[in-house]
Amino acid sequence: MGSIPDPGELTELTRPSFDEFQRQTSLMTSCTLLWKELSDHFTSLEQNLQKKSEALKHKIQTLDNQTKASLASLKKREVTIDGSVEIALERVEEHRELALKSLSDPDYENPDGEVDDGDGSFMVLKSLCLTMESREFWNFVITKKKEIEILRKQIPLALAECVDPAKFVIEAISEVFPVDKRGERSGEKGNDLGWACVLILESLIPVVVDPVIGKSRLLVTPSVKERAKEIAETWKKSLEERGGIENVKTPDVHTFLQHLVTFGIVKKDDVDLYRKLVVGSAWRKQMPKLAVSLGLGDKMPGMFCFIIYFRVLCFAFCFEMFSCCFRFFLSLHLLVCVGEKNIVFCRQSV
């Protein structure tokens, strides 16, 4: 029988190899790197989740503030309706009485029968607005193009005397907008009157704003607003007859866009059309302001860069033309001076 080894005796252990030690070291290093990578990954996820959570909280807070502001605005609009309507009715009644007095007594506005040059045009405009004579009002305005800055101040004050200013303006400009009805009468159709349409439409805005809450509500009757929408649709349909956007005159485009802004009938579905019209008439200084009113400020940032670039090109072209003309006349002046000196020298030599 073989002897059983004593448990207390030390048995000879196999000596680990150096390769095995390196393998285990490499394995521990790999595990450490993986652990660090996982730790960094989870830390990054935690930070990203925290940032997204904060951004979401900020959006919720912003939405909550906007909701509160909208509800407060709606409540204010609802509360102020009765007051605004009462003020509007008082103005209508006052203007009606003034109009009746003006019709019954031609000298009511000017009992002495004398009008000074400074206020003469305003008195005429005021009288025409009181009696709602839109055609005569239009004919008077188009003859005063040289006094456009004076009209810009007087027309809003005169329109405030109308019983229904919005309806009055639509009837006044109906001769040329949305379709030019002058026909071929003695060549009138070639006479551009877009400036008058824009001037009158701009002058209407301060007249129809709500007297209590301001521009956020326009005092335009539903029937007049519906008519303004029909006019806008008629103008858009006429684009095809005129050969598209490229063939429409800039004053017509300006009138159309101002018409939309004045009556508050901008449509989100037509944003692309508005953008094309604004870009096509970029040289007009009112276009950037109109573009913002049409809702293009945030949606079309590149459009304003184009407008600025277009204006810079126009300025550069004008400057270059001025420089060429200046150099030409300077050269001509020098030639004349040299010629005169040669003539004087020849005479002295003789």
PDB file of N, CA and C in Angstrom, residues 156-219:
ATOM      1  N   PRO A 156     -54.578 110.388 -42.406  1.00  0.00           N
ATOM      2  CA  PRO A 156     -55.092 109.660 -41.233  1.00  0.00           C
ATOM      3  C   PRO A 156     -56.075 110.478 -40.402  1.00  0.00           C
ATOM      4  N   LEU A 157     -55.788 111.775 -40.251  1.00  0.00           N
ATOM      5  CA  LEU A 157     -56.697 112.639 -39.494  1.00  0.00           C
ATOM      6  C   LEU A 157     -58.028 112.797 -40.216  1.00  0.00           C
ATOM      7  N   ALA A 158     -57.973 112.865 -41.534  1.00  0.00           N
ATOM      8  CA  ALA A 158     -59.215 113.001 -42.305  1.00  0.00           C
ATOM      9  C   ALA A 158     -60.008 111.703 -42.289  1.00  0.00           C
ATOM     10  N   LEU A 159     -59.334 110.564 -42.426  1.00  0.00           N
ATOM     11  CA  LEU A 159     -60.041 109.272 -42.427  1.00  0.00           C
ATOM     12  C   LEU A 159     -60.723 109.006 -41.092  1.00  0.00           C
ATOM     13  N   ALA A 160     -60.201 109.588 -40.023  1.00  0.00           N
ATOM     14  CA  ALA A 160     -60.823 109.408 -38.709  1.00  0.00           C
ATOM     15  C   ALA A 160     -62.222 110.016 -38.653  1.00  0.00           C
ATOM     16  N   GLU A 161     -62.548 110.869 -39.613  1.00  0.00           N
ATOM     17  CA  GLU A 161     -63.872 111.491 -39.665  1.00  0.00           C
ATOM     18  C   GLU A 161     -64.893 110.636 -40.404  1.00  0.00           C
ATOM     19  N   CYS A 162     -64.450 109.528 -41.024  1.00  0.00           N
ATOM     20  CA  CYS A 162     -65.369 108.668 -41.773  1.00  0.00           C
ATOM     21  C   CYS A 162     -66.239 107.858 -40.821  1.00  0.00           C
ATOM     22  N   VAL A 163     -67.467 107.583 -41.268  1.00  0.00           N
ATOM     23  CA  VAL A 163     -68.338 106.688 -40.511  1.00  0.00           C
ATOM     24  C   VAL A 163     -67.789 105.270 -40.548  1.00  0.00           C
ATOM     25  N   ASP A 164     -67.301 104.848 -41.717  1.00  0.00           N
ATOM     26  CA  ASP A 164     -66.681 103.525 -41.885  1.00  0.00           C
ATOM     27  C   ASP A 164     -65.404 103.706 -42.694  1.00  0.00           C
ATOM     28  N   PRO A 165     -64.270 103.997 -42.029  1.00  0.00           N
ATOM     29  CA  PRO A 165     -63.022 104.285 -42.751  1.00  0.00           C
ATOM     30  C   PRO A 165     -62.549 103.134 -43.629  1.00  0.00           C
ATOM     31  N   ALA A 166     -62.662 101.888 -43.161  1.00  0.00           N
ATOM     32  CA  ALA A 166     -62.171 100.747 -43.936  1.00  0.00           C
ATOM     33  C   ALA A 166     -62.942 100.601 -45.249  1.00  0.00           C
ATOM     34  N   LYS A 167     -64.249 100.705 -45.186  1.00  0.00           N
ATOM     35  CA  LYS A 167     -65.069 100.623 -46.401  1.00  0.00           C
ATOM     36  C   LYS A 167     -64.767 101.790 -47.335  1.00  0.00           C
ATOM     37  N   PHE A 168     -64.561 102.961 -46.766  1.00  0.00           N
ATOM     38  CA  PHE A 168     -64.262 104.160 -47.548  1.00  0.00           C
ATOM     39  C   PHE A 168     -62.965 103.979 -48.336  1.00  0.00           C
ATOM     40  N   VAL A 169     -61.942 103.417 -47.693  1.00  0.00           N
ATOM     41  CA  VAL A 169     -60.653 103.222 -48.354  1.00  0.00           C
ATOM     42  C   VAL A 169     -60.767 102.207 -49.488  1.00  0.00           C
ATOM     43  N   ILE A 170     -61.472 101.109 -49.259  1.00  0.00           N
ATOM     44  CA  ILE A 170     -61.652 100.098 -50.311  1.00  0.00           C
ATOM     45  C   ILE A 170     -62.335 100.703 -51.528  1.00  0.00           C
ATOM     46  N   GLU A 171     -63.350 101.519 -51.290  1.00  0.00           N
ATOM     47  CA  GLU A 171     -64.056 102.156 -52.408  1.00  0.00           C
ATOM     48  C   GLU A 171     -63.180 103.205 -53.090  1.00  0.00           C
ATOM     49  N   ALA A 172     -62.338 103.880 -52.312  1.00  0.00           N
ATOM     50  CA  ALA A 172     -61.501 104.937 -52.885  1.00  0.00           C
ATOM     51  C   ALA A 172     -60.479 104.383 -53.860  1.00  0.00           C
ATOM     52  N   ILE A 173     -59.838 103.285 -53.514  1.00  0.00           N
ATOM     53  CA  ILE A 173     -58.775 102.742 -54.371  1.00  0.00           C
ATOM     54  C   ILE A 173     -59.294 101.719 -55.377  1.00  0.00           C
ATOM     55  N   SER A 174     -60.603 101.491 -55.399  1.00  0.00           N
ATOM     56  CA  SER A 174     -61.171 100.468 -56.291  1.00  0.00           C
ATOM     57  C   SER A 174     -60.998 100.806 -57.767  1.00  0.00           C
ATOM     58  N   GLU A 175     -60.666 102.064 -58.069  1.00  0.00           N
ATOM     59  CA  GLU A 175     -60.475 102.464 -59.462  1.00  0.00           C
ATOM     60  C   GLU A 175     -59.281 101.746 -60.091  1.00  0.00           C
ATOM     61  N   VAL A 176     -58.275 101.454 -59.275  1.00  0.00           N
ATOM     62  CA  VAL A 176     -57.059 100.831 -59.815  1.00  0.00           C
ATOM     63  C   VAL A 176     -56.660  99.538 -59.104  1.00  0.00           C
ATOM     64  N   PHE A 177     -57.331  99.199 -58.008  1.00  0.00           N
ATOM     65  CA  PHE A 177     -56.977  97.988 -57.267  1.00  0.00           C
ATOM     66  C   PHE A 177     -58.244  97.272 -56.822  1.00  0.00           C
ATOM     67  N   PRO A 178     -58.336  95.951 -57.040  1.00  0.00           N
ATOM     68  CA  PRO A 178     -57.286  95.021 -57.470  1.00  0.00           C
ATOM     69  C   PRO A 178     -57.024  94.988 -58.979  1.00  0.00           C
ATOM     70  N   VAL A 179     -57.952  95.561 -59.762  1.00  0.00           N
ATOM     71  CA  VAL A 179     -57.794  95.585 -61.218  1.00  0.00           C
ATOM     72  C   VAL A 179     -57.952  97.018 -61.679  1.00  0.00           C
ATOM     73  N   ASP A 180     -57.084  97.441 -62.573  1.00  0.00           N
ATOM     74  CA  ASP A 180     -57.144  98.793 -63.111  1.00  0.00           C
ATOM     75  C   ASP A 180     -58.356  98.912 -64.029  1.00  0.00           C
ATOM     76  N   LYS A 181     -59.329  99.751 -63.624  1.00  0.00           N
ATOM     77  CA  LYS A 181     -60.574  99.896 -64.373  1.00  0.00           C
ATOM     78  C   LYS A 181     -60.568 101.103 -65.298  1.00  0.00           C
ATOM     79  N   ARG A 182     -59.437 101.770 -65.392  1.00  0.00           N
ATOM     80  CA  ARG A 182     -59.418 102.994 -66.204  1.00  0.00           C
ATOM     81  C   ARG A 182     -59.438 102.690 -67.691  1.00  0.00           C
ATOM     82  N   GLY A 183     -59.074 101.452 -68.060  1.00  0.00           N
ATOM     83  CA  GLY A 183     -59.079 101.092 -69.481  1.00  0.00           C
ATOM     84  C   GLY A 183     -58.053 101.879 -70.253  1.00  0.00           C
ATOM     85  N   GLU A 184     -58.401 102.252 -71.427  1.00  0.00           N
ATOM     86  CA  GLU A 184     -57.489 102.990 -72.311  1.00  0.00           C
ATOM     87  C   GLU A 184     -57.893 104.449 -72.435  1.00  0.00           C
ATOM     88  N   ARG A 185     -58.577 104.979 -71.422  1.00  0.00           N
ATOM     89  CA  ARG A 185     -59.071 106.358 -71.511  1.00  0.00           C
ATOM     90  C   ARG A 185     -57.921 107.347 -71.573  1.00  0.00           C
ATOM     91  N   SER A 186     -57.708 107.869 -72.712  1.00  0.00           N
ATOM     92  CA  SER A 186     -56.716 108.932 -72.941  1.00  0.00           C
ATOM     93  C   SER A 186     -55.360 108.589 -72.323  1.00  0.00           C
ATOM     94  N   GLY A 187     -55.014 107.325 -72.396  1.00  0.00           N
ATOM     95  CA  GLY A 187     -53.700 106.912 -71.916  1.00  0.00           C
ATOM     96  C   GLY A 187     -53.545 106.907 -70.416  1.00  0.00           C
ATOM     97  N   GLU A 188     -54.655 106.916 -69.656  1.00  0.00           N
ATOM     98  CA  GLU A 188     -54.567 106.963 -68.209  1.00  0.00           C
ATOM     99  C   GLU A 188     -53.981 105.694 -67.621  1.00  0.00           C
ATOM    100  N   LYS A 189     -54.164 104.567 -68.309  1.00  0.00           N
ATOM    101  CA  LYS A 189     -53.736 103.297 -67.754  1.00  0.00           C
ATOM    102  C   LYS A 189     -52.223 103.245 -67.579  1.00  0.00           C
ATOM    103  N   GLY A 190     -51.498 103.994 -68.366  1.00  0.00           N
ATOM    104  CA  GLY A 190     -50.049 103.999 -68.221  1.00  0.00           C
ATOM    105  C   GLY A 190     -49.573 104.823 -67.035  1.00  0.00           C
ATOM    106  N   ASN A 191     -50.472 105.595 -66.431  1.00  0.00           N
ATOM    107  CA  ASN A 191     -50.109 106.446 -65.306  1.00  0.00           C
ATOM    108  C   ASN A 191     -50.139 105.620 -64.017  1.00  0.00           C
ATOM    109  N   ASP A 192     -49.011 105.445 -63.389  1.00  0.00           N
ATOM    110  CA  ASP A 192     -48.915 104.620 -62.179  1.00  0.00           C
ATOM    111  C   ASP A 192     -49.473 105.383 -60.981  1.00  0.00           C
ATOM    112  N   LEU A 193     -50.460 104.764 -60.320  1.00  0.00           N
ATOM    113  CA  LEU A 193     -51.063 105.366 -59.136  1.00  0.00           C
ATOM    114  C   LEU A 193     -50.895 104.475 -57.908  1.00  0.00           C
ATOM    115  N   GLY A 194     -49.934 103.554 -57.973  1.00  0.00           N
ATOM    116  CA  GLY A 194     -49.695 102.688 -56.828  1.00  0.00           C
ATOM    117  C   GLY A 194     -49.294 103.460 -55.588  1.00  0.00           C
ATOM    118  N   TRP A 195     -48.568 104.560 -55.763  1.00  0.00           N
ATOM    119  CA  TRP A 195     -48.144 105.365 -54.619  1.00  0.00           C
ATOM    120  C   TRP A 195     -49.341 105.865 -53.818  1.00  0.00           C
ATOM    121  N   ALA A 196     -50.424 106.247 -54.535  1.00  0.00           N
ATOM    122  CA  ALA A 196     -51.620 106.752 -53.851  1.00  0.00           C
ATOM    123  C   ALA A 196     -52.323 105.636 -53.081  1.00  0.00           C
ATOM    124  N   CYS A 197     -52.388 104.440 -53.681  1.00  0.00           N
ATOM    125  CA  CYS A 197     -53.013 103.301 -52.992  1.00  0.00           C
ATOM    126  C   CYS A 197     -52.268 102.972 -51.709  1.00  0.00           C
ATOM    127  N   VAL A 198     -50.946 102.890 -51.802  1.00  0.00           N
ATOM    128  CA  VAL A 198     -50.136 102.558 -50.628  1.00  0.00           C
ATOM    129  C   VAL A 198     -50.281 103.635 -49.561  1.00  0.00           C
ATOM    130  N   LEU A 199     -50.266 104.887 -49.977  1.00  0.00           N
ATOM    131  CA  LEU A 199     -50.391 105.996 -49.032  1.00  0.00           C
ATOM    132  C   LEU A 199     -51.708 105.922 -48.269  1.00  0.00           C
ATOM    133  N   ILE A 200     -52.799 105.673 -48.979  1.00  0.00           N
ATOM    134  CA  ILE A 200     -54.117 105.615 -48.332  1.00  0.00           C
ATOM    135  C   ILE A 200     -54.226 104.393 -47.428  1.00  0.00           C
ATOM    136  N   LEU A 201     -53.705 103.246 -47.887  1.00  0.00           N
ATOM    137  CA  LEU A 201     -53.762 102.031 -47.069  1.00  0.00           C
ATOM    138  C   LEU A 201     -52.931 102.181 -45.799  1.00  0.00           C
ATOM    139  N   GLU A 202     -51.748 102.785 -45.909  1.00  0.00           N
ATOM    140  CA  GLU A 202     -50.927 103.025 -44.726  1.00  0.00           C
ATOM    141  C   GLU A 202     -51.623 103.973 -43.753  1.00  0.00           C
ATOM    142  N   SER A 203     -52.315 104.965 -44.305  1.00  0.00           N
ATOM    143  CA  SER A 203     -52.987 105.960 -43.460  1.00  0.00           C
ATOM    144  C   SER A 203     -54.179 105.369 -42.716  1.00  0.00           C
ATOM    145  N   LEU A 204     -54.726 104.261 -43.215  1.00  0.00           N
ATOM    146  CA  LEU A 204     -55.884 103.653 -42.575  1.00  0.00           C
ATOM    147  C   LEU A 204     -55.517 102.929 -41.281  1.00  0.00           C
ATOM    148  N   ILE A 205     -54.288 102.417 -41.171  1.00  0.00           N
ATOM    149  CA  ILE A 205     -53.904 101.579 -40.033  1.00  0.00           C
ATOM    150  C   ILE A 205     -54.121 102.278 -38.689  1.00  0.00           C
ATOM    151  N   PRO A 206     -53.603 103.500 -38.477  1.00  0.00           N
ATOM    152  CA  PRO A 206     -53.828 104.121 -37.158  1.00  0.00           C
ATOM    153  C   PRO A 206     -55.286 104.480 -36.890  1.00  0.00           C
ATOM    154  N   VAL A 207     -56.111 104.478 -37.922  1.00  0.00           N
ATOM    155  CA  VAL A 207     -57.520 104.849 -37.753  1.00  0.00           C
ATOM    156  C   VAL A 207     -58.352 103.674 -37.253  1.00  0.00           C
ATOM    157  N   VAL A 208     -58.007 102.456 -37.687  1.00  0.00           N
ATOM    158  CA  VAL A 208     -58.841 101.294 -37.359  1.00  0.00           C
ATOM    159  C   VAL A 208     -58.316 100.499 -36.160  1.00  0.00           C
ATOM    160  N   VAL A 209     -57.232 100.935 -35.526  1.00  0.00           N
ATOM    161  CA  VAL A 209     -56.750 100.209 -34.348  1.00  0.00           C
ATOM    162  C   VAL A 209     -57.730 100.385 -33.200  1.00  0.00           C
ATOM    163  N   ASP A 210     -57.810  99.372 -32.355  1.00  0.00           N
ATOM    164  CA  ASP A 210     -58.715  99.412 -31.214  1.00  0.00           C
ATOM    165  C   ASP A 210     -58.318 100.540 -30.263  1.00  0.00           C
ATOM    166  N   PRO A 211     -59.260 101.393 -29.845  1.00  0.00           N
ATOM    167  CA  PRO A 211     -58.915 102.523 -28.969  1.00  0.00           C
ATOM    168  C   PRO A 211     -58.510 102.102 -27.563  1.00  0.00           C
ATOM    169  N   VAL A 212     -58.756 100.831 -27.199  1.00  0.00           N
ATOM    170  CA  VAL A 212     -58.437 100.366 -25.848  1.00  0.00           C
ATOM    171  C   VAL A 212     -57.168  99.530 -25.817  1.00  0.00           C
ATOM    172  N   ILE A 213     -57.069  98.506 -26.679  1.00  0.00           N
ATOM    173  CA  ILE A 213     -55.916  97.596 -26.619  1.00  0.00           C
ATOM    174  C   ILE A 213     -54.959  97.773 -27.784  1.00  0.00           C
ATOM    175  N   GLY A 214     -55.237  98.661 -28.723  1.00  0.00           N
ATOM    176  CA  GLY A 214     -54.273  99.000 -29.759  1.00  0.00           C
ATOM    177  C   GLY A 214     -54.293  98.105 -30.979  1.00  0.00           C
ATOM    178  N   LYS A 215     -53.093  97.892 -31.577  1.00  0.00           N
ATOM    179  CA  LYS A 215     -52.969  97.234 -32.875  1.00  0.00           C
ATOM    180  C   LYS A 215     -53.309  95.750 -32.865  1.00  0.00           C
ATOM    181  N   SER A 216     -53.368  95.138 -31.685  1.00  0.00           N
ATOM    182  CA  SER A 216     -53.673  93.713 -31.645  1.00  0.00           C
ATOM    183  C   SER A 216     -55.104  93.409 -32.076  1.00  0.00           C
ATOM    184  N   ARG A 217     -55.929  94.445 -32.180  1.00  0.00           N
ATOM    185  CA  ARG A 217     -57.295  94.247 -32.683  1.00  0.00           C
ATOM    186  C   ARG A 217     -57.658  95.413 -33.597  1.00  0.00           C
ATOM    187  N   LEU A 218     -58.100  95.091 -34.809  1.00  0.00           N
ATOM    188  CA  LEU A 218     -58.505  96.105 -35.774  1.00  0.00           C
ATOM    189  C   LEU A 218     -60.028  96.210 -35.805  1.00  0.00           C
ATOM    190  N   LEU A 219     -60.514  97.441 -35.773  1.00  0.00           N
ATOM    191  CA  LEU A 219     -61.951  97.671 -35.816  1.00  0.00           C
ATOM    192  C   LEU A 219     -62.419  97.719 -37.262  1.00  0.00           C
TER     193      LEU A 219
END
